[in-house]
mmCIF file of C-alpha atoms in Angstrom:
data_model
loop_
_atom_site.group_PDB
_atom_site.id
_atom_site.type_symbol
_atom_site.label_atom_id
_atom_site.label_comp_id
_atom_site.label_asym_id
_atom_site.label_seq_id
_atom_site.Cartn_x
_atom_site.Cartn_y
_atom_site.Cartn_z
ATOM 1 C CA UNK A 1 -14.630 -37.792 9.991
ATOM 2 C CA UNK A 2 -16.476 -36.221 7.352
ATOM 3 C CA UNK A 3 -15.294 -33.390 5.989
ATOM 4 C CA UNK A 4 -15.300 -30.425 3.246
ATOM 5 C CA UNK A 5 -11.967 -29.132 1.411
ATOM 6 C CA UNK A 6 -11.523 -26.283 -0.605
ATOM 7 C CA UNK A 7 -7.557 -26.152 -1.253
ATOM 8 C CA UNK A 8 -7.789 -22.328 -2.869
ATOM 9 C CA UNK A 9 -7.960 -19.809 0.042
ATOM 10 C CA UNK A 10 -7.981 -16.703 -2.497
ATOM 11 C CA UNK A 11 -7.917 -16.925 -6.707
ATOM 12 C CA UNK A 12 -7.289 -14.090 -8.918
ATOM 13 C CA UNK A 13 -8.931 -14.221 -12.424
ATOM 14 C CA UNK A 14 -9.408 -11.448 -15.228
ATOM 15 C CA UNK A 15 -13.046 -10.370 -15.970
ATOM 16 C CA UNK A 16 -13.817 -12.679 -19.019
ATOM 17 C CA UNK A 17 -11.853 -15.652 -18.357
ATOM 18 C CA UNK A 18 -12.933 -19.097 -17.260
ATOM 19 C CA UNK A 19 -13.212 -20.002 -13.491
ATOM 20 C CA UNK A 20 -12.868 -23.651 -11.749
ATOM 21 C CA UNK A 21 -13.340 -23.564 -7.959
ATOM 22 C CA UNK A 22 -12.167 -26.462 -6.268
ATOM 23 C CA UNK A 23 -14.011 -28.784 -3.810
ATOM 24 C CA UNK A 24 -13.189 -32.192 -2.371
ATOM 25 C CA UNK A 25 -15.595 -34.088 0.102
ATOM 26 C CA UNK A 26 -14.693 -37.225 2.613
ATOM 27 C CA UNK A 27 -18.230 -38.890 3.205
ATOM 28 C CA UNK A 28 -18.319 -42.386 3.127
ATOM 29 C CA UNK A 29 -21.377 -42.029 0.716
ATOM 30 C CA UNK A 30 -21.934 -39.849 -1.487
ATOM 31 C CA UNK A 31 -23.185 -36.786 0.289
ATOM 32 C CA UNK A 32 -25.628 -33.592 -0.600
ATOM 33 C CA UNK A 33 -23.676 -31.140 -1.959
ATOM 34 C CA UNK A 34 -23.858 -27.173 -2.199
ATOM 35 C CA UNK A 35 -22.025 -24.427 -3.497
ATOM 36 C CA UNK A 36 -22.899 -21.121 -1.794
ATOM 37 C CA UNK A 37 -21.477 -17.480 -2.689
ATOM 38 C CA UNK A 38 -21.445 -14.637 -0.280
ATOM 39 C CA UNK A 39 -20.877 -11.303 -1.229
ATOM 40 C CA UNK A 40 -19.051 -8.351 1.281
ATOM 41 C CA UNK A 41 -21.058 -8.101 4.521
ATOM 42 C CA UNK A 42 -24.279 -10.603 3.654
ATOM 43 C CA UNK A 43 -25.487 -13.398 3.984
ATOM 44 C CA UNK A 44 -24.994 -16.588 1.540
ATOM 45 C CA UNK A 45 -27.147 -17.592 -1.077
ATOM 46 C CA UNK A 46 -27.089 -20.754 -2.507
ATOM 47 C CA UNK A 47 -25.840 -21.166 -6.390
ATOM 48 C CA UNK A 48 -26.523 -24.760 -7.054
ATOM 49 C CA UNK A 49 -26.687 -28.689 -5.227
ATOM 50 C CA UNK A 50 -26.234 -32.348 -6.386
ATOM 51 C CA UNK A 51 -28.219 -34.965 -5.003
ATOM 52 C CA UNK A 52 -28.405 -37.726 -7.373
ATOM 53 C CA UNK A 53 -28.275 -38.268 -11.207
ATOM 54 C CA UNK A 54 -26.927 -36.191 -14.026
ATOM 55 C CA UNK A 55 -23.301 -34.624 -12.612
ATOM 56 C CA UNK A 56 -23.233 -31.750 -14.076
ATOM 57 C CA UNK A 57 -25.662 -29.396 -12.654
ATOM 58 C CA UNK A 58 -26.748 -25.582 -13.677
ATOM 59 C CA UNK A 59 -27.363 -22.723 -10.920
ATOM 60 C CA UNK A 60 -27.935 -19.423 -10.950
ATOM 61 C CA UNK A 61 -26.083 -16.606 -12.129
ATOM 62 C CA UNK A 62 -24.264 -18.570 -14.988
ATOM 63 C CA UNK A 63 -22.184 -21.211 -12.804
ATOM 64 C CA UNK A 64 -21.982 -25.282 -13.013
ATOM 65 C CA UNK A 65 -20.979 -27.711 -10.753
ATOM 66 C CA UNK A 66 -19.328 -31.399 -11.971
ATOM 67 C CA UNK A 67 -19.622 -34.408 -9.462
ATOM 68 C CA UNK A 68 -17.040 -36.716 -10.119
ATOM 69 C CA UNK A 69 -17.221 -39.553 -7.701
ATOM 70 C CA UNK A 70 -13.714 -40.964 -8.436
ATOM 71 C CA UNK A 71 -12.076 -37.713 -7.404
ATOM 72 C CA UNK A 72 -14.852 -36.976 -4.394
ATOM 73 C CA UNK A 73 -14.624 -33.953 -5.883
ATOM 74 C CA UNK A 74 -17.669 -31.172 -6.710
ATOM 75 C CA UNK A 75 -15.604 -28.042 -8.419
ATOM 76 C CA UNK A 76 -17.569 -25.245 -9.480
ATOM 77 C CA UNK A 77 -16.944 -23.352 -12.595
ATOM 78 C CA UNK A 78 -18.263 -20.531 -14.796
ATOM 79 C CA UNK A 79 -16.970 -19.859 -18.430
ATOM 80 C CA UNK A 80 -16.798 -16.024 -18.558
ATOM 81 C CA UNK A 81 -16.361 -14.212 -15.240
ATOM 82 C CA UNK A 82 -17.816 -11.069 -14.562
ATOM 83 C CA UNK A 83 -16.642 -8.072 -12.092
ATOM 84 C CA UNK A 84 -19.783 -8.702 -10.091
ATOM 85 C CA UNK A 85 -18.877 -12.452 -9.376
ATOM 86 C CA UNK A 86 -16.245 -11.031 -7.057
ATOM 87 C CA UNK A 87 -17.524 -12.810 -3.643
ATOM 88 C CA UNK A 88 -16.062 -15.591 -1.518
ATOM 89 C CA UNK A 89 -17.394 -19.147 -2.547
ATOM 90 C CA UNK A 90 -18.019 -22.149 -0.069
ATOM 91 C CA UNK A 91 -18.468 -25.377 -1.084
ATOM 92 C CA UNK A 92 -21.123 -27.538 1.763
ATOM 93 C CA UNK A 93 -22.305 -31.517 2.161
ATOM 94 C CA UNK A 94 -24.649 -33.044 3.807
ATOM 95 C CA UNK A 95 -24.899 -36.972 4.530
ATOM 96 C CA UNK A 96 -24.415 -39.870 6.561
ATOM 97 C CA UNK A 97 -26.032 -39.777 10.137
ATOM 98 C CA UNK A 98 -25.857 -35.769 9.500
ATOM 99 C CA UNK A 99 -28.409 -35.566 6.787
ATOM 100 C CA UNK A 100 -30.191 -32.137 7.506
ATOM 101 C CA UNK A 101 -26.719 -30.424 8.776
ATOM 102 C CA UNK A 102 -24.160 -28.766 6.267
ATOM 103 C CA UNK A 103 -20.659 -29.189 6.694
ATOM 104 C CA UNK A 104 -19.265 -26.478 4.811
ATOM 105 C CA UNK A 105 -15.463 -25.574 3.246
ATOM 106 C CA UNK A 106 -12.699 -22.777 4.361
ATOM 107 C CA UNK A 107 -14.276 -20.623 1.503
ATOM 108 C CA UNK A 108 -12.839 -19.303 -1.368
ATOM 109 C CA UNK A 109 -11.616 -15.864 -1.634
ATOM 110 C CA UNK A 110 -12.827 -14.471 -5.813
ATOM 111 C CA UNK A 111 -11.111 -11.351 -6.608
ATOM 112 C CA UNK A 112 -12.091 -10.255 -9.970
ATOM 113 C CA UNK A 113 -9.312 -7.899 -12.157
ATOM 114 C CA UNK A 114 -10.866 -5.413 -14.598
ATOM 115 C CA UNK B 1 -32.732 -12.569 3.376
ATOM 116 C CA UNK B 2 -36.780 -12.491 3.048
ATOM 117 C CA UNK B 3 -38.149 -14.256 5.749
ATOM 118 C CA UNK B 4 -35.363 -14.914 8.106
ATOM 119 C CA UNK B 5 -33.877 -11.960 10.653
ATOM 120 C CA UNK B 6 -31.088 -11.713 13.093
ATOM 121 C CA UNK B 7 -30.988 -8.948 15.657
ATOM 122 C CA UNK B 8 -29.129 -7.174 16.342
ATOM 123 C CA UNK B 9 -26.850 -6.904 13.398
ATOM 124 C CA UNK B 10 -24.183 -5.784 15.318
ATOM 125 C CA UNK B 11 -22.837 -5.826 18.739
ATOM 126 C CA UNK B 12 -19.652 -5.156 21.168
ATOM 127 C CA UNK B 13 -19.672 -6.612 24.248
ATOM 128 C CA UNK B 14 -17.270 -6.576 27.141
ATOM 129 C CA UNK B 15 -15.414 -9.764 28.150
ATOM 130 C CA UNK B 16 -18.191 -12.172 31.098
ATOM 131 C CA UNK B 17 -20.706 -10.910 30.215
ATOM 132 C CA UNK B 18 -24.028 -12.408 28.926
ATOM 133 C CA UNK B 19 -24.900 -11.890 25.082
ATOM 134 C CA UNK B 20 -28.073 -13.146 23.212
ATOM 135 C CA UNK B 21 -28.655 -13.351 19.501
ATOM 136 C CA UNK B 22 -32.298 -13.581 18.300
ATOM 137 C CA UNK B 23 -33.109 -15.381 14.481
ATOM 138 C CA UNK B 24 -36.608 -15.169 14.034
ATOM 139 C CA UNK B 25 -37.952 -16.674 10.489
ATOM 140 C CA UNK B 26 -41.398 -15.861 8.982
ATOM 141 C CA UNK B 27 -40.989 -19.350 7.056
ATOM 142 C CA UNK B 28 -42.758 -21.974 9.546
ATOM 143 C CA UNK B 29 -39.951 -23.732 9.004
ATOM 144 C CA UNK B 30 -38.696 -26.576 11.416
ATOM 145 C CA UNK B 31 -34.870 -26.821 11.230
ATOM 146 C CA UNK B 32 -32.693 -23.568 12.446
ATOM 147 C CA UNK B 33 -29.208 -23.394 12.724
ATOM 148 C CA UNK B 34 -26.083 -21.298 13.961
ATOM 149 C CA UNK B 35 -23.225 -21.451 12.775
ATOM 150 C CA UNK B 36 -20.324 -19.041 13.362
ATOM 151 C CA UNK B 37 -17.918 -17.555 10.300
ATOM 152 C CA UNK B 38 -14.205 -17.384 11.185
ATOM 153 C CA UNK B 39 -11.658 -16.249 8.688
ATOM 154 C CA UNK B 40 -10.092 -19.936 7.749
ATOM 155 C CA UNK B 41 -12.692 -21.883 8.862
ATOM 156 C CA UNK B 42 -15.519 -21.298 6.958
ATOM 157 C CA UNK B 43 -18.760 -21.839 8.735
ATOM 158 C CA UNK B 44 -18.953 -24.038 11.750
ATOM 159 C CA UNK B 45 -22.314 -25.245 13.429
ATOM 160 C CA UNK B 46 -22.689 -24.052 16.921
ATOM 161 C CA UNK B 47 -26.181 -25.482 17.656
ATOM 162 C CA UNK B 48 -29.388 -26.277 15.836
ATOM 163 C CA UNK B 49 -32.819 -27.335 16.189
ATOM 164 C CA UNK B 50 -35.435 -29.659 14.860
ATOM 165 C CA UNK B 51 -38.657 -28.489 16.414
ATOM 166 C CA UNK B 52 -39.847 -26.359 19.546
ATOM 167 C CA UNK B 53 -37.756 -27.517 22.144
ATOM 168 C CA UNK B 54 -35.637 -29.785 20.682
ATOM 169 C CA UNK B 55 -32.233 -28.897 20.199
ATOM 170 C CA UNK B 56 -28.621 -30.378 20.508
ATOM 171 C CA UNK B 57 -24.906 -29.482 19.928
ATOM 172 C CA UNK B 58 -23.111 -29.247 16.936
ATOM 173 C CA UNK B 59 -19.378 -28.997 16.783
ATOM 174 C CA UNK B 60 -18.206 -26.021 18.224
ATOM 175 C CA UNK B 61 -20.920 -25.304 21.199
ATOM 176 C CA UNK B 62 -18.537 -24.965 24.457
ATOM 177 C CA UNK B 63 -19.791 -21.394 25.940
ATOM 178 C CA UNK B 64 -22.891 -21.370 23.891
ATOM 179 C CA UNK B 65 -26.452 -22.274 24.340
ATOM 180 C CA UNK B 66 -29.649 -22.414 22.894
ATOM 181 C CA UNK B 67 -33.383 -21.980 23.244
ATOM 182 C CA UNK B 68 -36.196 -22.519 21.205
ATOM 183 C CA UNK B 69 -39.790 -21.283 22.816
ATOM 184 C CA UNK B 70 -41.235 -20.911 19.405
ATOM 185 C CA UNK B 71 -41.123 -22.437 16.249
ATOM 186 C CA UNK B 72 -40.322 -18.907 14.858
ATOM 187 C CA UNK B 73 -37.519 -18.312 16.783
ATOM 188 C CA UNK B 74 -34.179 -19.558 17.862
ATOM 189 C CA UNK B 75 -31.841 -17.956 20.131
ATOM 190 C CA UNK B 76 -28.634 -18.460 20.982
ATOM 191 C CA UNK B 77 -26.727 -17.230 24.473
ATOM 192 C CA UNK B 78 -23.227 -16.987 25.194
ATOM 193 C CA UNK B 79 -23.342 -17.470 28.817
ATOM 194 C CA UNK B 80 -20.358 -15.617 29.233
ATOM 195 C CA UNK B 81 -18.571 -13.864 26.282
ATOM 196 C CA UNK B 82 -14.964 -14.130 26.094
ATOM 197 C CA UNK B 83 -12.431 -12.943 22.852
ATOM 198 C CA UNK B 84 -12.388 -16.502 21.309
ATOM 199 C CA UNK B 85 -16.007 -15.751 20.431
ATOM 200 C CA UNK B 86 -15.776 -12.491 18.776
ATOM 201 C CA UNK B 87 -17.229 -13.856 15.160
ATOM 202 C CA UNK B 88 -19.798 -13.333 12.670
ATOM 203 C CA UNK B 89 -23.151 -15.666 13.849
ATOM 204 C CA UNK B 90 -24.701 -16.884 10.923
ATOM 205 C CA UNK B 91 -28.348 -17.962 11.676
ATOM 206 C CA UNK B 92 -30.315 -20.679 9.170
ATOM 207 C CA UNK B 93 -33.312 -22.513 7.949
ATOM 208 C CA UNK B 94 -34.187 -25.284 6.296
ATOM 209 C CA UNK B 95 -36.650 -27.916 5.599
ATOM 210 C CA UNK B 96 -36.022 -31.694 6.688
ATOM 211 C CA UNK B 97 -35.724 -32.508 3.500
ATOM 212 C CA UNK B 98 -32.271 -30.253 2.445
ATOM 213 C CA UNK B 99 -32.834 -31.389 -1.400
ATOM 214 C CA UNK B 100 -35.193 -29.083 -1.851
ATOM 215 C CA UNK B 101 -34.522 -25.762 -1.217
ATOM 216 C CA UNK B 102 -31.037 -25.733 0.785
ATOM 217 C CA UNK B 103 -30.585 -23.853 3.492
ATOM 218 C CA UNK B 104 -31.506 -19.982 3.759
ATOM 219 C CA UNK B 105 -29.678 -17.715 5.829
ATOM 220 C CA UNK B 106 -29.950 -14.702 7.769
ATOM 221 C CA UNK B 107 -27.818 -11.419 7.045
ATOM 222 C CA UNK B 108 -25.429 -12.490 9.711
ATOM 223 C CA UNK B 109 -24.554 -10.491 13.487
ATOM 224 C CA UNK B 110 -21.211 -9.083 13.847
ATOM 225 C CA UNK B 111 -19.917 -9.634 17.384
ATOM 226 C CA UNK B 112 -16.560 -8.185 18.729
ATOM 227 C CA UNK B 113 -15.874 -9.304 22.838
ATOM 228 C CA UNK B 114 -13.473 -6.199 24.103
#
């Protein structure tokens, strides 16, 4: 079955240090992917996706994805995180027969220490 | 979000009976979704749509159904509420083609069953 995986349910980080989100996807080829962010009480906006060609891609808001297709992995990561980044982060694919509908992860819980 | 609206934004509702969520989108676009956001689970699709009339089930649709009268809007019925589906209902759009723009969601409805 196809299926999205993000193994960190909640990750503590200072403001100012690095960040690595972790996704894994099972698609039998190599799917759409997503990472969304929703902040307290709205809805989620999308940060960046990977289709098809260079594997590390840019999105808003300072954050970077890297496809590795070895690992069927997609983490997301940011160098310097700030208070405001404090959100919960879910990782989504799209492929196979279900082009057009997102399969999305557990979500990942960002708290953010001053 | 600009251009997609769910109403109401938040309701209690007394175990049997009837609820209806409305998404309405101002984006003429022809995919909607709804998914449902459980602690754990991250988003699961309850139903979605390709076009006026056409819609089918998506993994989690037992007690649920759909309607779509309008391209604008999408509804979504719990024939008869029960606790299991006290959640936050996530409605979406999207184009056919997902590369482009992702999906955009609503603001989300907050629904407790008592």
């Amino acid at each position: 079955a196809q299926s999205v995986t993000q193994p960190d349910i909640h990750i503590t980080v200072s403001e100012g240090a690095s960040l690595e989100l972790r996704c894994n996807y099972s698609y039998g080829a190599t799917p759409y992917l997503f990472w969304y962010v929703q902040s307290p009480g709205q809805g989620l906006q999308l940060l960046l996706k990977y289709f098809s060609g260079d594997t590390l891609v840019q999105g808003i808001k300072g954050f970077e994805a890297e496809f590795k297709r070895s690992q069927s992995s997609f983490n997301l990561r940011k160098p310097s995180v700030h208070w405001s980044d404090a959100a919960e982060y879910f990782c989504a694919a799209s492929g196979g027969t279900s082009y057009g509908k997102l399969t999305f992860g557990q979500g990942t819980i960002l708290t953010v220490h001053p | 979000d600009a251009g997609i609206t769910q109403s109401p934004r938040h309701k209690v509702t007394e175990t049997g009976t009837p609820v209806t969520l409305r998404c309405h989108q101002t984006e003429n676009h022809r995919y909607m979704y709804w998914y449902r956001q459980d602690p754990g689970h991250g988003l699961r699709l309850i139903h979605y749509s390709y076009g006026v009339k056409d819609t089918d089930k998506g993994e989690v649709s037992d007690g649920y159904s759909v309607s779509r009268s309008k391209t604008e809007d999408f509804l979504l019925t719990l024939e008869s509420a029960t606790s299991s589906q006290t959640s936050v209902y996530f409605c979406a759009i999207s184009e056919p083609d997902i590369r482009l723009l992702g999906y955009t969601f609503g603001s989300g409805t907050r629904l407790t069953v008592v």
